[in-house]
Short mmCIF file of C-alpha atoms and ligand atoms in Angstrom, two decimals:
data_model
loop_
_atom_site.label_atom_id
_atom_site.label_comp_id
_atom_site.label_asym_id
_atom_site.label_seq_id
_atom_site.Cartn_x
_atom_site.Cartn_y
_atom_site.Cartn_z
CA UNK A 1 0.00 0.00 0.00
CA UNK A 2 1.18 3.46 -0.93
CA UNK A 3 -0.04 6.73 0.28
CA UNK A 4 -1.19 8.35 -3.26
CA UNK A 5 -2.67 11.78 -4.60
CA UNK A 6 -5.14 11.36 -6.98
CA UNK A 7 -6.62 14.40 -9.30
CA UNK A 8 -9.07 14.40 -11.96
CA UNK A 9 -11.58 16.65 -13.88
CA UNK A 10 -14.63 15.70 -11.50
CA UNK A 11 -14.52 13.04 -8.13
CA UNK A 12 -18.09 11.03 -7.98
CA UNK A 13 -18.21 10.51 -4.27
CA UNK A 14 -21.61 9.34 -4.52
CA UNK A 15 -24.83 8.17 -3.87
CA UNK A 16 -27.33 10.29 -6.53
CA UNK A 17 -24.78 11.28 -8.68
CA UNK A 18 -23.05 13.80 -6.20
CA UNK A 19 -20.10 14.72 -7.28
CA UNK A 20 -16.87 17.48 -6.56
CA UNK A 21 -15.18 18.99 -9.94
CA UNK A 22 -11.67 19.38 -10.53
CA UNK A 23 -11.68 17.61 -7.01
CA UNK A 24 -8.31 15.15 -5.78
CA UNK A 25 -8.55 12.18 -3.12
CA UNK A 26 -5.98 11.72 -0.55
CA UNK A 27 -5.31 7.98 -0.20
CA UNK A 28 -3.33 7.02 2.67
CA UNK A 29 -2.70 3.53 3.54
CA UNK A 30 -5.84 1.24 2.74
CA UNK A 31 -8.18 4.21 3.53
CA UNK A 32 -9.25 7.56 2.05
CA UNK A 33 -7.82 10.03 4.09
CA UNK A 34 -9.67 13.15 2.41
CA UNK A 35 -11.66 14.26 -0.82
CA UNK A 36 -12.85 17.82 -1.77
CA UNK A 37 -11.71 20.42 -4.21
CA UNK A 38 -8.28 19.73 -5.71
CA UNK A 39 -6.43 22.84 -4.70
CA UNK A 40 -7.67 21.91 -1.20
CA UNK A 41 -6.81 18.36 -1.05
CA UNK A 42 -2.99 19.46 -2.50
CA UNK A 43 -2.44 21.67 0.26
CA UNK A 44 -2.64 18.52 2.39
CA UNK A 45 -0.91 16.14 0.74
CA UNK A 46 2.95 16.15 1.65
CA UNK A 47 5.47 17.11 -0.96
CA UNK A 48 6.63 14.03 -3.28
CA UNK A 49 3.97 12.15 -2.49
CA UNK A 50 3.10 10.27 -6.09
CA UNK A 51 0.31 12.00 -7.81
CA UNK A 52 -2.30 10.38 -10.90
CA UNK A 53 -3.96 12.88 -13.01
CA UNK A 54 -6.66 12.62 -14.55
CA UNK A 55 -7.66 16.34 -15.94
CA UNK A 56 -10.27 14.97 -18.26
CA UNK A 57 -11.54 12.06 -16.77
CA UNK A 58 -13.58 11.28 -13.48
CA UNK A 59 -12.47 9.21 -10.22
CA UNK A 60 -15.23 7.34 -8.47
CA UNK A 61 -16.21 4.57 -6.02
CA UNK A 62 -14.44 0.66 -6.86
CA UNK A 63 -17.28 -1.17 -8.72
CA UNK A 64 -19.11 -4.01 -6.64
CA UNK A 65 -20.77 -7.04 -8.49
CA UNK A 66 -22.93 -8.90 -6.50
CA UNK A 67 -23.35 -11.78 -8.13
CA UNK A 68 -20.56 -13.77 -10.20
CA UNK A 69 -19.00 -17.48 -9.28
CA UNK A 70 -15.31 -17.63 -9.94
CA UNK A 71 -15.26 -21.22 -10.25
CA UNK A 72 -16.90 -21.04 -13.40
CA UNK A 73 -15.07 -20.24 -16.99
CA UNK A 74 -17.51 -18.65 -18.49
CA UNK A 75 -17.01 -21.09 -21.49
CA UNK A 76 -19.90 -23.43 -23.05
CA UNK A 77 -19.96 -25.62 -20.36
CA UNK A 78 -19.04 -23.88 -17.32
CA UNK A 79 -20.34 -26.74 -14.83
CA UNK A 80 -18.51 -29.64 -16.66
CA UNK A 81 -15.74 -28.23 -16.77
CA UNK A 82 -15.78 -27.34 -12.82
CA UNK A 83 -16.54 -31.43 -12.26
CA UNK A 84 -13.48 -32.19 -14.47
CA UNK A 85 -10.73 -30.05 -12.70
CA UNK A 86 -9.38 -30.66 -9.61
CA UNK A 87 -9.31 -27.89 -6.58
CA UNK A 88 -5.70 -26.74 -7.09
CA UNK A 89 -6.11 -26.14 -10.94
CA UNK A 90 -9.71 -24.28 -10.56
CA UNK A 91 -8.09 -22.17 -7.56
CA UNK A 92 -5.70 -20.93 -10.18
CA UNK A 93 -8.25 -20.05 -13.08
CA UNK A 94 -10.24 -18.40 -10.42
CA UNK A 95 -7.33 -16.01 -9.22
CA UNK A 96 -6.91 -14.85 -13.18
CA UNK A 97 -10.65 -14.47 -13.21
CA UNK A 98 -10.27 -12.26 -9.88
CA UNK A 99 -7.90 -10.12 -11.59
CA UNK A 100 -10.12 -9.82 -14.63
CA UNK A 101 -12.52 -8.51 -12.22
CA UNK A 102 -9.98 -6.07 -10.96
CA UNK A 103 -8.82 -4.99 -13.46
CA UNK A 104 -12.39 -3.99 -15.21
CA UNK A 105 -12.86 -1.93 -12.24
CA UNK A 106 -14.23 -3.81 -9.64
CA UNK A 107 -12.87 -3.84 -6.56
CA UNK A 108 -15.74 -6.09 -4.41
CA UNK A 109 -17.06 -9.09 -6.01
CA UNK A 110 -19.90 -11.60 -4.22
CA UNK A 111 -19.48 -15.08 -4.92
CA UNK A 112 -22.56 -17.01 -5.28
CA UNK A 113 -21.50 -20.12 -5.21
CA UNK A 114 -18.89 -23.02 -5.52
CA UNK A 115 -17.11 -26.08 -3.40
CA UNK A 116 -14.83 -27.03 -0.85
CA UNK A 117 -14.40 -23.27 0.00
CA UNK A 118 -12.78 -22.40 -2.98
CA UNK A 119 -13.28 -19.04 -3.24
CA UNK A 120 -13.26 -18.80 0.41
CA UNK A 121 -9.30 -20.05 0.06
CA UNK A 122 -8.87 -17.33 -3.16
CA UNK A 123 -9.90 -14.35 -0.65
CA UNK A 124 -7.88 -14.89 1.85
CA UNK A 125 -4.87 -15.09 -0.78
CA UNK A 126 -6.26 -11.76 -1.73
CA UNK A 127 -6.75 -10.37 1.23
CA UNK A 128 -3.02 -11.71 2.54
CA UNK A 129 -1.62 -9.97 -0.36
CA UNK A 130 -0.47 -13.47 -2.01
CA UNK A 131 -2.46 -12.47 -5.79
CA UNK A 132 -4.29 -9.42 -6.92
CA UNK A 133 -7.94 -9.48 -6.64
CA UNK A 134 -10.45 -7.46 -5.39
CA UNK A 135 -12.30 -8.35 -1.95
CA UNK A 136 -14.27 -11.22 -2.19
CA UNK A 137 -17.35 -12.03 -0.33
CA UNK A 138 -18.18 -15.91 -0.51
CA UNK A 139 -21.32 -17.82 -0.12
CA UNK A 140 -18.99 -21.47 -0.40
CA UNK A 141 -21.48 -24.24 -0.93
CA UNK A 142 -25.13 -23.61 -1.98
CA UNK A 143 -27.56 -24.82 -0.31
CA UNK A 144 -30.00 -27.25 -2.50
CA UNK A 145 -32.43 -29.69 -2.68
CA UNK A 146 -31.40 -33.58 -2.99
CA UNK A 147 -30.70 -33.23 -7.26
CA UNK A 148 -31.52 -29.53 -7.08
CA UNK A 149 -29.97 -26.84 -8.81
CA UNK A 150 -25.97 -26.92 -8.65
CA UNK A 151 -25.93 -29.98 -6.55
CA UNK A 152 -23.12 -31.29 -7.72
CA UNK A 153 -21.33 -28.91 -5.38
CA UNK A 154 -22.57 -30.41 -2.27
CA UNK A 155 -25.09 -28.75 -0.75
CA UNK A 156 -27.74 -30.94 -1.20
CA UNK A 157 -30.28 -30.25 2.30
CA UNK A 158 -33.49 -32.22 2.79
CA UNK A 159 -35.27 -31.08 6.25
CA UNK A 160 -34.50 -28.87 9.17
CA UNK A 161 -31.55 -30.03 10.77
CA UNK A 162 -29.31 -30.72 7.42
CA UNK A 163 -30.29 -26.73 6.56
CA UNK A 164 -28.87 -25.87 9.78
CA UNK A 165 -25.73 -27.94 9.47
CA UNK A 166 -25.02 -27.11 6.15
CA UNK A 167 -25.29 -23.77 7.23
CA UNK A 168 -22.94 -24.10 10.15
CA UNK A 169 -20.21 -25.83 7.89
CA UNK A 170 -20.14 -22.71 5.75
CA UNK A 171 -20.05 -20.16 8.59
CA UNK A 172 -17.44 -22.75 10.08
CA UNK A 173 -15.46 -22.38 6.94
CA UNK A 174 -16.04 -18.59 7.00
CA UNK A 175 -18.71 -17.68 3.90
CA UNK A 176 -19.84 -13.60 4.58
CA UNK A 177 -23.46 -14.67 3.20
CA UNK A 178 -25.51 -18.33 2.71
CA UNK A 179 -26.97 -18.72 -0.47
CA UNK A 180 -30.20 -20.95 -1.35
CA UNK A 181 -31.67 -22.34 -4.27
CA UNK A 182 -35.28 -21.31 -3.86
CA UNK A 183 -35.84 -22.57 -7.18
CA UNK A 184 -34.58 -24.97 -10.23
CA UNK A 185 -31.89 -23.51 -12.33
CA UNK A 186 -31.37 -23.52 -16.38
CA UNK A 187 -28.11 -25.27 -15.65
CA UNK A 188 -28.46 -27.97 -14.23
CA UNK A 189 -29.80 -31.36 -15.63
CA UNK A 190 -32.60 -32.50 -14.04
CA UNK A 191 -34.06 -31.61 -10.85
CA UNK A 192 -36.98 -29.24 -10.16
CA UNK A 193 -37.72 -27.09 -13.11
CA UNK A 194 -36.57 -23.11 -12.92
CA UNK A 195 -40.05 -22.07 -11.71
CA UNK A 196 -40.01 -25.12 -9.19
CA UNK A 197 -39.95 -24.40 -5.48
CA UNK A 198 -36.96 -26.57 -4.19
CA UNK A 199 -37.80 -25.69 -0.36
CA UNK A 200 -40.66 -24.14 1.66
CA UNK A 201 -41.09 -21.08 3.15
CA UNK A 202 -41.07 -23.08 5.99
CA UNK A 203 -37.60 -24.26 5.20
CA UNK A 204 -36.09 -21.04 3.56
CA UNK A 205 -37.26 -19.38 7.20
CA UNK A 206 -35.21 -21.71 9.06
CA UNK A 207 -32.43 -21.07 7.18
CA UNK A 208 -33.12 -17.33 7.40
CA UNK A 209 -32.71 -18.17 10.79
CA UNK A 210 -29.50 -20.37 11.09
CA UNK A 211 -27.64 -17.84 9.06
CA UNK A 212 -28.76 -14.76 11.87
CA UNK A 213 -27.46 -17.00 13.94
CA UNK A 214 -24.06 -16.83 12.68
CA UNK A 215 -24.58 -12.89 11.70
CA UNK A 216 -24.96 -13.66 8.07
CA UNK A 217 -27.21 -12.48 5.08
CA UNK A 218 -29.42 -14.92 2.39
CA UNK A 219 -29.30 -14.48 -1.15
CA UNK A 220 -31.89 -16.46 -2.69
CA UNK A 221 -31.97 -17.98 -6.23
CA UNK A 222 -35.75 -17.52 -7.37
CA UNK A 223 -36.72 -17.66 -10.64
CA UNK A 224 -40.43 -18.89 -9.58
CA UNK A 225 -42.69 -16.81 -8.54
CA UNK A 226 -43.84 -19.05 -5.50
CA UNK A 227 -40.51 -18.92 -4.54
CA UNK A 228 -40.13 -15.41 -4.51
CA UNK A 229 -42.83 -15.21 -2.54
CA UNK A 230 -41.77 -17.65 0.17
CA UNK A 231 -38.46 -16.24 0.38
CA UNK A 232 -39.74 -12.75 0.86
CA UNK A 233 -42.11 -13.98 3.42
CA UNK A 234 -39.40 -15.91 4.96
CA UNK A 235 -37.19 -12.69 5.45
CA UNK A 236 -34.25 -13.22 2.86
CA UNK A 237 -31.60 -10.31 1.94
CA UNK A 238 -31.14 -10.42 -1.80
CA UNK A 239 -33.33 -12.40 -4.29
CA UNK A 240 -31.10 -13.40 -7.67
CA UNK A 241 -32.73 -12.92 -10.90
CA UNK A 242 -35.99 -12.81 -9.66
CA UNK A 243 -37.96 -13.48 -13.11
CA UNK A 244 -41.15 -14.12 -12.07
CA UNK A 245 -42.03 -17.36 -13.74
CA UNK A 246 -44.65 -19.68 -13.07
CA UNK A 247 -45.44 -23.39 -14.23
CA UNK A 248 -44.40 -23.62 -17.78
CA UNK A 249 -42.45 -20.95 -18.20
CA UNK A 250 -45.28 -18.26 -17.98
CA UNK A 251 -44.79 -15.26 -15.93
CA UNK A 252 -46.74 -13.95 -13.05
CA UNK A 253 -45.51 -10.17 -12.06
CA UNK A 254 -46.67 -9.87 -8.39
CA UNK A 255 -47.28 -6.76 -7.14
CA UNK A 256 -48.06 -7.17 -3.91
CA UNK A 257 -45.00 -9.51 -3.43
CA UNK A 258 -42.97 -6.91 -5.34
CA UNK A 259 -43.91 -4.36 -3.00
CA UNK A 260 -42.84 -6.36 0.13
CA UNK A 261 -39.39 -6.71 -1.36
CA UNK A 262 -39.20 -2.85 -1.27
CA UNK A 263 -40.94 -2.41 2.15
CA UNK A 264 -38.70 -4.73 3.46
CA UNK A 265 -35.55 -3.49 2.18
CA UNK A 266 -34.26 -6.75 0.06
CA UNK A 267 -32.30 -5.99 -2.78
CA UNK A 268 -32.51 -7.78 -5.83
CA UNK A 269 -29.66 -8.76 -8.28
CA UNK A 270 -31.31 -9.55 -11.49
CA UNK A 271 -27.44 -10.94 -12.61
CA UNK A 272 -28.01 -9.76 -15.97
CA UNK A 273 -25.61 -11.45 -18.24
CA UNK A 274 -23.09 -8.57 -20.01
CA UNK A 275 -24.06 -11.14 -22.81
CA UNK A 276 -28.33 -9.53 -22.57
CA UNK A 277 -28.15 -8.08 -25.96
CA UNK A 278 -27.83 -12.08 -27.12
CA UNK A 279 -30.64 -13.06 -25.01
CA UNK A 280 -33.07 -12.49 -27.78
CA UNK A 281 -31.88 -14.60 -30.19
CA UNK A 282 -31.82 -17.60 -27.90
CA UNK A 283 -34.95 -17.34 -26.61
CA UNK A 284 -36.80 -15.46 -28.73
CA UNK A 285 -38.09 -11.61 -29.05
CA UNK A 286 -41.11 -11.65 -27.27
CA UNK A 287 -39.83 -13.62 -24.61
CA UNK A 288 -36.32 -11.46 -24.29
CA UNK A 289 -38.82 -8.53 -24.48
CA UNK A 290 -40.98 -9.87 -21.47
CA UNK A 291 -38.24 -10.82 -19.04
CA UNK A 292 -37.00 -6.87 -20.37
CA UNK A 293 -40.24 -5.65 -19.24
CA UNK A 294 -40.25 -7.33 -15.67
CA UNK A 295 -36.95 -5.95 -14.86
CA UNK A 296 -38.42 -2.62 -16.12
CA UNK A 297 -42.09 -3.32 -13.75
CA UNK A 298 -39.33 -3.50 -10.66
CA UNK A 299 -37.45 -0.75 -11.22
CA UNK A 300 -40.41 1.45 -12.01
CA UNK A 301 -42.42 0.21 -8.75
CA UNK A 302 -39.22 1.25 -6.69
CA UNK A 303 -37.91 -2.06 -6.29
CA UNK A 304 -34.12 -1.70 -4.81
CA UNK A 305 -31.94 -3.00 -7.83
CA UNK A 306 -28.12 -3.69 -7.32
CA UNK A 307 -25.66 -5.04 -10.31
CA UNK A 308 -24.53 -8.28 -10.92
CA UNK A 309 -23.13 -10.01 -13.79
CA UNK A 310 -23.80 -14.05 -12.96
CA UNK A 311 -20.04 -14.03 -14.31
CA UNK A 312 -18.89 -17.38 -15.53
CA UNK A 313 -21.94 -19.13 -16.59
CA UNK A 314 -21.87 -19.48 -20.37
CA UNK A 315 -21.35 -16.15 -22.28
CA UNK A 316 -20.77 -14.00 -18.90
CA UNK A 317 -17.13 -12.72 -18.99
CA UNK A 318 -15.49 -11.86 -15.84
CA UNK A 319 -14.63 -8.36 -17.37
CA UNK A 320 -17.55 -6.64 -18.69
CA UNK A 321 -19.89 -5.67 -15.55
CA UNK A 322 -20.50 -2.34 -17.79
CA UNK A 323 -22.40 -4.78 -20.71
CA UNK A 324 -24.69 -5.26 -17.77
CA UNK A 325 -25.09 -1.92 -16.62
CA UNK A 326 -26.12 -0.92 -19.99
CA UNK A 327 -29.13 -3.07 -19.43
CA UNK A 328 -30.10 -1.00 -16.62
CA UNK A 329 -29.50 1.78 -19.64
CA UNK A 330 -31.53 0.11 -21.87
CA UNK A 331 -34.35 -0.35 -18.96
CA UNK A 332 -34.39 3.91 -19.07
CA UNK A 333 -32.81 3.91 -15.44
CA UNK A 334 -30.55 7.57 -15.00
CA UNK A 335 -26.75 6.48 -14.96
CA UNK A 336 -26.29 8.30 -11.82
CA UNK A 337 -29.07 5.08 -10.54
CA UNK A 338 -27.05 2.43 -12.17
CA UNK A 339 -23.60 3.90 -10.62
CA UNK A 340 -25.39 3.48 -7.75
CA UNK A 341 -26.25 0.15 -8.38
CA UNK A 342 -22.81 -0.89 -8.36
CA UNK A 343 -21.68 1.26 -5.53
CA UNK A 344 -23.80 2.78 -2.81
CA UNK A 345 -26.79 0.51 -3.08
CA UNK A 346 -24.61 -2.70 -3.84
CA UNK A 347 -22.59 -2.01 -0.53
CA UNK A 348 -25.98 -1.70 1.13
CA UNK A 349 -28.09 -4.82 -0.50
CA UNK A 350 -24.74 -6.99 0.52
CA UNK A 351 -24.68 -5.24 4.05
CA UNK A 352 -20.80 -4.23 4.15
CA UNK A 353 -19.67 -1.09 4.97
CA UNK A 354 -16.97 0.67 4.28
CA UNK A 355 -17.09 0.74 0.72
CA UNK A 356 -19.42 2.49 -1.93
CA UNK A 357 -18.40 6.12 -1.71
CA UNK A 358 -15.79 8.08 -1.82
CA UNK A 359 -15.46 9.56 1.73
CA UNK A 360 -13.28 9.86 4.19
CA UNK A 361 -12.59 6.92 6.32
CA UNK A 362 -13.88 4.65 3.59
CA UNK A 363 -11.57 2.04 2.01
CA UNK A 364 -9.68 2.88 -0.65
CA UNK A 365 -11.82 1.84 -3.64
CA UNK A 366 -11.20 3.63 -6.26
CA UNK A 367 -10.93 4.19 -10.03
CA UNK A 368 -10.75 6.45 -12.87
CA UNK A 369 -11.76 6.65 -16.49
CA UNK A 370 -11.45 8.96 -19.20
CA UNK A 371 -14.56 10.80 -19.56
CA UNK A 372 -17.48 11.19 -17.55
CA UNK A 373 -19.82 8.23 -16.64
CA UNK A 374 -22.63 10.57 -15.48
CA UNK A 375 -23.10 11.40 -19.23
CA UNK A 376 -22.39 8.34 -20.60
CA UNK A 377 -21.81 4.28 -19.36
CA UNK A 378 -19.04 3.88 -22.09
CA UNK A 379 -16.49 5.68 -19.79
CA UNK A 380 -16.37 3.31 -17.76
CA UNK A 381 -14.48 0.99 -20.30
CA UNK A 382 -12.04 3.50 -20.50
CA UNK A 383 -10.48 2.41 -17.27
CA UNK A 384 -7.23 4.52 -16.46
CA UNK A 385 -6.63 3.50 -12.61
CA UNK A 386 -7.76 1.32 -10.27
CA UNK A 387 -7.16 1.16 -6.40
CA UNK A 388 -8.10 -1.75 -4.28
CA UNK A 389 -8.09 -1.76 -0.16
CA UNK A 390 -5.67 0.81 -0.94
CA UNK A 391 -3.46 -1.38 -3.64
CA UNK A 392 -2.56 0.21 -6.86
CA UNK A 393 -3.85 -2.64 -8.88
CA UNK A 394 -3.73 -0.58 -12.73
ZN1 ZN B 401 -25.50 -17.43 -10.22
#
């Protein structure tokens, strides 16, 4: 970690777009020591002290995806793939994919999902300074019915006290959230269809409950409807994807259920692949258009929306969180929203602190493009620095 100056045509400290022009940060150590107007912030820096300018371009908050799983490549079959490599060899693709992360911008990265606490062991390298990476956030095993979604991992639960223990071996093995397959999944073979409930509320409350115990969040996968529903009832954090479908692949947009996910503060990740703009052509316009449309129905009834990528499945790069943010684009949300999306409201919907904003006392997150996001997305592939915990990682 080196203390740093950093200067640049505007500073987004965020949330709502807020932002400080011809502004400098003051990085000291892993934390931002101060931010404000540039001639300000120069008077307090000492002399020497390495300076990045950026007179044309804009510094804001480390990006946050809340939703990728490292142990996938991303190729055409991601899952295979995973069952075919040992632990050593995946823990090695997963650290390049962490730098790909990184190195796109984002500098906190949830992972949804894998085995034997492999991203769990990948963070701590991070974190110990052994490979670059931004700071990872782990769910280790899924939870999942017996032949559910992703079982292969592991986490196949059936009843009360194998939710709880399952549970306890991931908090034992130190996951920062629990995740549960409310519903079936697209990738895996057999099992309970994607609309299927693979638990009941009864079940998704109890693990709702296992996890407090330990002081950690649920993210639910839901595609279903039913299992939205039961997970909202049963008091989860995040819901993942959240597409509303219903036996056969209909879709049933609830709007009474979608307005207890606002009133109760749960975030949904819609993990939007940065692939969307191919969605149509393998499902078909009218469908691509309706799953559009729900996204849209959220975000218009207020629904709290934070980014996420589902990097690694088939088609998702590790790299291009800003394809998906262009959904949100696409969608008609303001860009100072879908900043916030992967900043502010991110940090919030995953519960960490810390991190999000550019402010004083806050970790040093940081990056800087060429241009000005505010005004338009593509700036952000324009990626000219990048500052992680502090680290100088671009
Ligand atoms: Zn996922």
């Amino acid at each position: 970690m080196t203390d740093a100056l950093l200067t640049a045509g505007q500073v987004i400290t965020g949330p709502n777009g807020a932002r400080i022009t011809d502004g400098a940060v003051l990085v000291r150590g892993d934390r931002i020591a101060a931010v404000g107007p540039r001639e300000e912030i120069e008077r307090l820096a000492p002399e020497g002290l390495p300076t990045t300018a950026v007179p044309h371009g804009t510094l804001l908050p480390g990006l946050i995806d809340a939703h990728v799983h490292l142990i996938f490549d991303g190729g055409a079959t991601p899952l295979e793939t995973a069952q075919q490599t040992a632990d050593e060899e995946l823990l090695e693709g997963m650290a390049e994919r962490a730098q790909q992360l990184l190195h796109s911008g984002v500098t906190t990265v949830r992972d949804l999902g894998d085995r034997n606490g492999l991203a769990i062991r990948l963070r701590d390298a991070i974190a110990g300074g052994a490979v670059p990476g931004p700071r990872v956030l782990s769910a280790a095993t899924p939870l999942t019915s017996p032949g559910g979604h992703l079982h292969v991992f592991g986490g196949e639960v059936a009843g009360e006290d194998a939710i709880r223990t399952m549970i306890r071996r991931n908090a034992d093995l130190g996951a920062e959230v629990i995740k549960v397959m409310a519903t079936g999944g697209g990738m895996t073979k057999g099992g309970p269809a994607i609309w299927q409930n693979q638990f009941t509320e009864h079940e998704l409350s109890v693990a709702v409950d296992e996890a407090a115990c330990h002081g950690l969040p649920v993210a639910v996968h839901a595609h279903g409807t039913d299992g939205i529903a039961a997970a909202v009832r049963a008091g989860v954090a995040t819901i993942e994807h959240c597409t509303w479908m219903t036996e056969g692949g209909d879709f049933d947009l609830r709007e009474d259920v979608a307005m207890q996910i606002k009133s109760q503060g749960i975030s949904v990740c819609t993990a939007t692949s940065p692939n969307w703009r191919g969605f149509a052509e393998r499902v078909g316009q009218e469908r691509a258009e309706y799953l559009f449309s729900s996204m849209r129905w959220m975000a218009d009834l207020g629904v709290p929306l934070i980014a996420g990528t589902d990097a690694g499945v088939t088609r998702a790069d590790f790299d291009k969180l800003v394809n998906s943010l262009e959904f949100y684009e696409y969608l008609g949300l303001s860009n100072a929203k879908i900043l916030d999306m992967a900043t502010t409201d991110a940090a919030q919907g995953l519960g960490i602190t810390g991190t999000g904003q550019i402010a004083e006392g806050q970790r040093a997150d940081i990056i800087a493009v060429e241009g000005d996001p505010l005004v338009d997305l593509r700036a952000l592939r324009d990626i000219r620095l990048v500052i992680a915990g502090g680290k100088r990682a671009r």
